[in-house]
Amino acid sequence: MASREICVFEDNQEINAYLKELLKKLSKQAIKERGLFSMALSGGVTPEKFYRSLADTSDFLPWDDIHLFMVDERYVKPGDNDHNFSMVQRTILSSIKLPKKNLHPIQTDLTSIQETATSYEKELKRFFYEDGHSKSPIFDFILLGIGQDGHTASLFPGSPALEEKEKLVAISRSEHARHERITLTLPIINLARTVVFLITGPEKKNIVQQIVQDKIGLFPASKVNPENGKLYFILDSGSCGDGSYCVPS
Ligand code: 6PG
């Protein structure tokens, strides 16, 4: 079981400050040990405020050595309002200029979703294996959200993508999601050194409590267990609810 920490903050401002310090510490350490810092970011509404606050940190993080990947993508064209990487471009990359080689979006402008998934899988393998950064696809940092149905990344309850054991990338569909999705799979998520669930708002308090207490992996999000890494639940007071379960384990 991953070492797990549940951190509860008053508001987004406190969350952003904490996450930025965490990123600073982790990136400094990774760059010292391995020469770069690899992070995969999620879409959705929750992380937008954090991404905007990252944009104020041009000197705070060693951006030249940070490689940015996406956890998942909606199969829509770049520029679409629902396109996750476009949101990252608007919030972070409009202020922080990362070298092009450090950007690893999921290419949704290819001819089919299969091609998109295959090309992202290839890109991950090229980055982690061929460039000699690692012998395994181990991300330094993955930022995840949680949906009210317990999904995380684009791994929805009941989705065959949840059963993927070999591939790093899967295609995913849900009757509750407007678009088909491309997502990192559990095997690569669970290899990461640090995984952070960022969850805010009282509408998430019931699902957060169930996931924190779920020992049998009933929900996709409770299957996230980076065995050699650290798992953080970063909550605001709304998503934490009465907090009775918020004790470190
Ligand atoms: C996405 C995600 C997804 C998200 C959750 C929470 O692209 O939508 O990566 O897993 O993190 O659905 O979304 P909200 O932050 O919008 O509640």
Tab-separated table of C-alpha atoms and ligand atoms in Angstrom:
chain	number	residue	atom	x	y	z
A	1	MET	CA	0.000	0.000	0.000
A	2	ALA	CA	1.257	3.473	-0.903
A	3	SER	CA	2.193	5.824	1.853
A	4	ARG	CA	-0.760	8.162	2.076
A	5	GLU	CA	-1.284	11.661	3.372
A	6	ILE	CA	-4.577	13.530	3.679
A	7	CYS	CA	-4.146	17.298	3.799
A	8	VAL	CA	-7.081	19.595	4.452
A	9	PHE	CA	-6.905	23.310	3.679
A	10	GLU	CA	-9.223	26.202	4.272
A	11	ASP	CA	-9.392	27.404	0.685
A	12	ASN	CA	-7.840	27.364	-2.784
A	13	GLN	CA	-5.223	29.919	-1.873
A	14	GLU	CA	-3.803	27.636	0.833
A	15	ILE	CA	-4.022	24.642	-1.494
A	16	ASN	CA	-2.150	26.438	-4.255
A	17	ALA	CA	0.610	27.555	-1.903
A	18	TYR	CA	1.034	24.013	-0.554
A	19	LEU	CA	1.027	22.385	-3.994
A	20	LYS	CA	3.526	24.865	-5.372
A	21	GLU	CA	5.929	24.185	-2.494
A	22	LEU	CA	5.455	20.442	-3.009
A	23	LEU	CA	6.236	20.786	-6.716
A	24	LYS	CA	9.273	22.897	-5.943
A	25	LYS	CA	10.637	20.309	-3.536
A	26	LEU	CA	9.889	17.308	-5.780
A	27	SER	CA	11.200	18.914	-8.971
A	28	LYS	CA	14.425	20.040	-7.305
A	29	GLN	CA	15.044	16.541	-6.012
A	30	ALA	CA	14.156	14.827	-9.326
A	31	ILE	CA	16.353	17.163	-11.369
A	32	LYS	CA	19.258	16.629	-9.003
A	33	GLU	CA	18.868	12.842	-9.204
A	34	ARG	CA	17.703	12.295	-12.785
A	35	GLY	CA	18.154	15.551	-14.666
A	36	LEU	CA	14.464	16.272	-15.288
A	37	PHE	CA	11.013	16.295	-13.716
A	38	SER	CA	8.102	14.578	-15.463
A	39	MET	CA	4.569	15.516	-14.546
A	40	ALA	CA	1.166	14.551	-15.900
A	41	LEU	CA	-1.746	16.932	-15.392
A	42	SER	CA	-5.497	16.324	-15.381
A	43	GLY	CA	-8.274	18.321	-16.950
A	44	GLY	CA	-11.587	19.253	-15.381
A	45	VAL	CA	-12.589	22.372	-13.526
A	46	THR	CA	-10.914	21.818	-10.147
A	47	PRO	CA	-7.243	22.255	-11.122
A	48	GLU	CA	-7.741	25.398	-13.219
A	49	LYS	CA	-7.165	27.748	-10.280
A	50	PHE	CA	-4.012	25.892	-9.362
A	51	TYR	CA	-2.755	26.032	-12.945
A	52	ARG	CA	-3.386	29.781	-13.058
A	53	SER	CA	-1.432	30.217	-9.858
A	54	LEU	CA	1.421	28.163	-11.351
A	55	ALA	CA	1.599	30.695	-14.140
A	56	ASP	CA	2.807	33.278	-11.595
A	57	THR	CA	5.805	31.144	-10.798
A	58	SER	CA	8.093	31.718	-13.743
A	59	ASP	CA	11.168	31.807	-11.507
A	60	PHE	CA	9.829	29.570	-8.782
A	61	LEU	CA	9.989	26.271	-10.674
A	62	PRO	CA	12.822	24.986	-12.897
A	63	TRP	CA	10.561	24.994	-15.956
A	64	ASP	CA	13.342	24.276	-18.464
A	65	ASP	CA	13.745	20.816	-16.963
A	66	ILE	CA	10.043	20.090	-16.452
A	67	HIS	CA	8.314	17.793	-18.933
A	68	LEU	CA	4.567	18.183	-19.106
A	69	PHE	CA	2.217	15.342	-20.085
A	70	MET	CA	-1.552	14.947	-19.881
A	71	VAL	CA	-3.264	12.348	-17.683
A	72	ASP	CA	-6.182	12.187	-20.081
A	73	GLU	CA	-7.777	13.982	-22.974
A	74	ARG	CA	-11.235	14.349	-24.421
A	75	TYR	CA	-11.300	13.317	-28.084
A	76	VAL	CA	-12.045	16.789	-29.415
A	77	LYS	CA	-9.918	19.063	-31.550
A	78	PRO	CA	-7.297	21.309	-29.935
A	79	GLY	CA	-8.887	24.646	-29.096
A	80	ASP	CA	-12.246	23.107	-28.179
A	81	ASN	CA	-13.531	24.251	-24.764
A	82	ASP	CA	-13.434	20.645	-23.547
A	83	HIS	CA	-9.865	20.010	-24.703
A	84	ASN	CA	-7.696	19.495	-21.607
A	85	PHE	CA	-4.347	20.474	-23.100
A	86	SER	CA	-5.871	23.692	-24.473
A	87	MET	CA	-6.951	24.519	-20.916
A	88	VAL	CA	-3.360	23.936	-19.749
A	89	GLN	CA	-2.165	26.183	-22.561
A	90	ARG	CA	-4.585	28.930	-21.533
A	91	THR	CA	-3.828	28.703	-17.818
A	92	ILE	CA	-0.117	27.826	-17.608
A	93	LEU	CA	1.580	27.960	-20.967
A	94	SER	CA	0.346	31.393	-21.941
A	95	SER	CA	2.613	32.746	-19.165
A	96	ILE	CA	5.328	30.103	-18.832
A	97	LYS	CA	7.247	29.358	-21.981
A	98	LEU	CA	8.288	25.747	-21.907
A	99	PRO	CA	10.665	24.449	-24.587
A	100	LYS	CA	8.591	22.602	-27.218
A	101	LYS	CA	10.467	19.367	-26.504
A	102	ASN	CA	9.122	19.506	-22.927
A	103	LEU	CA	5.476	19.406	-24.046
A	104	HIS	CA	3.797	16.050	-24.570
A	105	PRO	CA	0.125	16.617	-25.385
A	106	ILE	CA	-2.220	13.829	-26.479
A	107	GLN	CA	-2.614	14.444	-30.220
A	108	THR	CA	-6.336	14.556	-30.905
A	109	ASP	CA	-5.977	15.889	-34.440
A	110	LEU	CA	-4.919	12.540	-35.891
A	111	THR	CA	-7.220	10.479	-38.092
A	112	SER	CA	-8.799	8.299	-35.394
A	113	ILE	CA	-8.964	7.891	-31.651
A	114	GLN	CA	-7.032	4.622	-31.989
A	115	GLU	CA	-4.231	6.479	-33.725
A	116	THR	CA	-4.304	9.106	-30.974
A	117	ALA	CA	-3.972	6.460	-28.264
A	118	THR	CA	-1.217	4.609	-30.141
A	119	SER	CA	0.757	7.776	-30.726
A	120	TYR	CA	0.572	8.773	-27.047
A	121	GLU	CA	1.687	5.284	-25.993
A	122	LYS	CA	4.647	5.593	-28.402
A	123	GLU	CA	5.505	9.031	-27.091
A	124	LEU	CA	5.527	7.774	-23.490
A	125	LYS	CA	7.771	4.859	-24.430
A	126	ARG	CA	10.082	7.099	-26.431
A	127	PHE	CA	10.380	9.506	-23.514
A	128	PHE	CA	10.826	6.987	-20.735
A	129	TYR	CA	12.809	4.250	-22.501
A	130	GLU	CA	14.535	5.523	-25.626
A	131	ASP	CA	15.679	8.826	-24.215
A	132	GLY	CA	17.187	6.816	-21.383
A	133	HIS	CA	15.421	8.752	-18.645
A	134	SER	CA	14.243	5.600	-16.971
A	135	LYS	CA	13.882	1.848	-17.348
A	136	SER	CA	10.182	2.078	-16.512
A	137	PRO	CA	7.509	4.661	-17.287
A	138	ILE	CA	7.739	6.281	-13.879
A	139	PHE	CA	6.269	9.767	-13.652
A	140	ASP	CA	7.677	11.989	-10.949
A	141	PHE	CA	4.287	13.566	-10.355
A	142	ILE	CA	0.699	12.898	-11.430
A	143	LEU	CA	-2.158	15.242	-10.594
A	144	LEU	CA	-5.586	13.605	-10.542
A	145	GLY	CA	-9.132	14.707	-9.865
A	146	ILE	CA	-12.130	12.677	-8.750
A	147	GLY	CA	-15.607	12.743	-10.262
A	148	GLN	CA	-18.731	12.320	-8.153
A	149	ASP	CA	-19.104	8.774	-9.520
A	150	GLY	CA	-15.607	7.902	-8.260
A	151	HIS	CA	-13.867	8.107	-11.635
A	152	THR	CA	-10.373	9.437	-11.921
A	153	ALA	CA	-8.379	10.304	-15.048
A	154	SER	CA	-10.798	8.951	-17.694
A	155	LEU	CA	-11.195	5.660	-15.864
A	156	PHE	CA	-14.936	5.411	-15.298
A	157	PRO	CA	-16.770	2.848	-13.144
A	158	GLY	CA	-17.248	-0.344	-15.150
A	159	SER	CA	-14.954	0.772	-17.983
A	160	PRO	CA	-12.847	-1.961	-19.668
A	161	ALA	CA	-9.967	0.569	-19.549
A	162	LEU	CA	-9.819	-0.112	-15.809
A	163	GLU	CA	-8.801	-3.702	-16.495
A	164	GLU	CA	-5.841	-2.771	-18.727
A	165	LYS	CA	-2.736	-4.456	-17.380
A	166	GLU	CA	-0.141	-3.897	-20.136
A	167	LYS	CA	-0.782	-0.743	-22.109
A	168	LEU	CA	0.095	2.668	-20.735
A	169	VAL	CA	-2.771	4.337	-22.598
A	170	ALA	CA	-6.382	3.297	-23.150
A	171	ILE	CA	-9.473	4.574	-24.904
A	172	SER	CA	-12.409	5.100	-22.619
A	173	ARG	CA	-16.097	5.855	-22.992
A	174	SER	CA	-18.844	6.547	-20.508
A	175	GLU	CA	-22.515	7.318	-20.977
A	176	HIS	CA	-21.934	10.182	-18.528
A	177	ALA	CA	-19.055	11.736	-20.472
A	178	ARG	CA	-19.782	13.872	-23.503
A	179	HIS	CA	-16.751	12.743	-25.471
A	180	GLU	CA	-14.685	9.648	-25.976
A	181	ARG	CA	-11.488	9.880	-23.953
A	182	ILE	CA	-7.871	8.809	-24.051
A	183	THR	CA	-6.381	8.086	-20.655
A	184	LEU	CA	-3.330	6.883	-18.804
A	185	THR	CA	-4.020	3.433	-17.365
A	186	LEU	CA	-3.700	2.202	-13.791
A	187	PRO	CA	-0.376	0.396	-14.403
A	188	ILE	CA	1.413	3.650	-15.313
A	189	ILE	CA	-0.436	5.750	-12.729
A	190	ASN	CA	0.503	3.291	-10.002
A	191	LEU	CA	4.197	3.404	-10.942
A	192	ALA	CA	4.429	7.136	-10.244
A	193	ARG	CA	6.623	8.516	-7.501
A	194	THR	CA	3.989	10.974	-6.323
A	195	VAL	CA	0.260	11.030	-7.064
A	196	VAL	CA	-1.926	13.874	-5.858
A	197	PHE	CA	-5.712	13.873	-5.785
A	198	LEU	CA	-6.841	17.493	-5.792
A	199	ILE	CA	-10.472	17.689	-4.708
A	200	THR	CA	-12.517	20.715	-3.733
A	201	GLY	CA	-16.146	21.586	-3.093
A	202	PRO	CA	-18.869	20.136	-0.852
A	203	GLU	CA	-20.415	18.217	-3.768
A	204	LYS	CA	-17.408	15.864	-3.584
A	205	LYS	CA	-17.492	15.206	0.174
A	206	ASN	CA	-19.472	11.945	0.021
A	207	ILE	CA	-17.356	10.376	-2.699
A	208	VAL	CA	-14.101	11.531	-1.063
A	209	GLN	CA	-15.095	9.872	2.197
A	210	GLN	CA	-16.019	6.636	0.397
A	211	ILE	CA	-12.750	6.580	-1.522
A	212	VAL	CA	-10.549	7.320	1.461
A	213	GLN	CA	-12.261	4.518	3.389
A	214	ASP	CA	-12.517	2.065	0.472
A	215	LYS	CA	-10.072	-0.773	1.063
A	216	ILE	CA	-11.270	-3.037	-1.753
A	217	GLY	CA	-11.040	-0.784	-4.789
A	218	LEU	CA	-14.760	-0.379	-5.386
A	219	PHE	CA	-14.241	2.894	-7.264
A	220	PRO	CA	-11.717	3.671	-10.014
A	221	ALA	CA	-10.121	6.327	-7.803
A	222	SER	CA	-9.618	3.852	-4.986
A	223	LYS	CA	-7.600	1.617	-7.323
A	224	VAL	CA	-4.942	4.322	-7.387
A	225	ASN	CA	-2.207	2.978	-5.160
A	226	PRO	CA	1.322	3.937	-6.205
A	227	GLU	CA	3.049	1.079	-4.434
A	228	ASN	CA	6.501	2.600	-4.341
A	229	GLY	CA	5.285	6.156	-4.275
A	230	LYS	CA	3.338	8.569	-2.167
A	231	LEU	CA	-0.359	9.361	-2.482
A	232	TYR	CA	-1.765	12.696	-1.349
A	233	PHE	CA	-5.383	13.708	-0.919
A	234	ILE	CA	-5.404	17.503	-1.073
A	235	LEU	CA	-8.824	18.660	0.104
A	236	ASP	CA	-10.518	21.903	0.968
A	237	SER	CA	-12.820	22.128	3.968
A	238	GLY	CA	-15.861	21.608	1.705
A	239	SER	CA	-14.710	18.331	0.155
A	240	CYS	CA	-13.461	17.056	3.509
A	241	GLY	CA	-16.945	17.203	5.062
A	242	ASP	CA	-16.943	16.628	8.818
A	243	GLY	CA	-13.381	15.366	8.533
A	244	SER	CA	-13.928	12.407	10.878
A	245	TYR	CA	-12.025	10.131	8.504
A	246	CYS	CA	-9.264	12.649	7.762
A	247	VAL	CA	-6.584	10.989	9.828
A	248	PRO	CA	-3.309	9.956	8.243
A	249	SER	CA	-2.961	6.230	7.646
B	1	6PG	C1	-11.093	15.260	-17.002
B	1	6PG	C2	-10.372	14.590	-15.887
B	1	6PG	C3	-11.234	13.989	-14.809
B	1	6PG	C4	-11.436	15.048	-13.733
B	1	6PG	C5	-12.613	14.692	-12.848
B	1	6PG	C6	-12.946	15.817	-11.887
B	1	6PG	O1	-10.506	15.454	-18.031
B	1	6PG	O2	-12.263	15.613	-16.801
B	1	6PG	O3	-9.090	14.358	-15.959
B	1	6PG	O4	-10.755	12.828	-14.237
B	1	6PG	O5	-10.284	15.197	-12.973
B	1	6PG	O6	-13.726	14.469	-13.655
B	1	6PG	O7	-13.352	16.902	-12.651
B	1	6PG	P1	-13.744	18.300	-12.042
B	1	6PG	O8	-12.515	18.877	-11.492
B	1	6PG	O9	-14.262	19.074	-13.226
B	1	6PG	O10	-14.788	18.033	-11.004
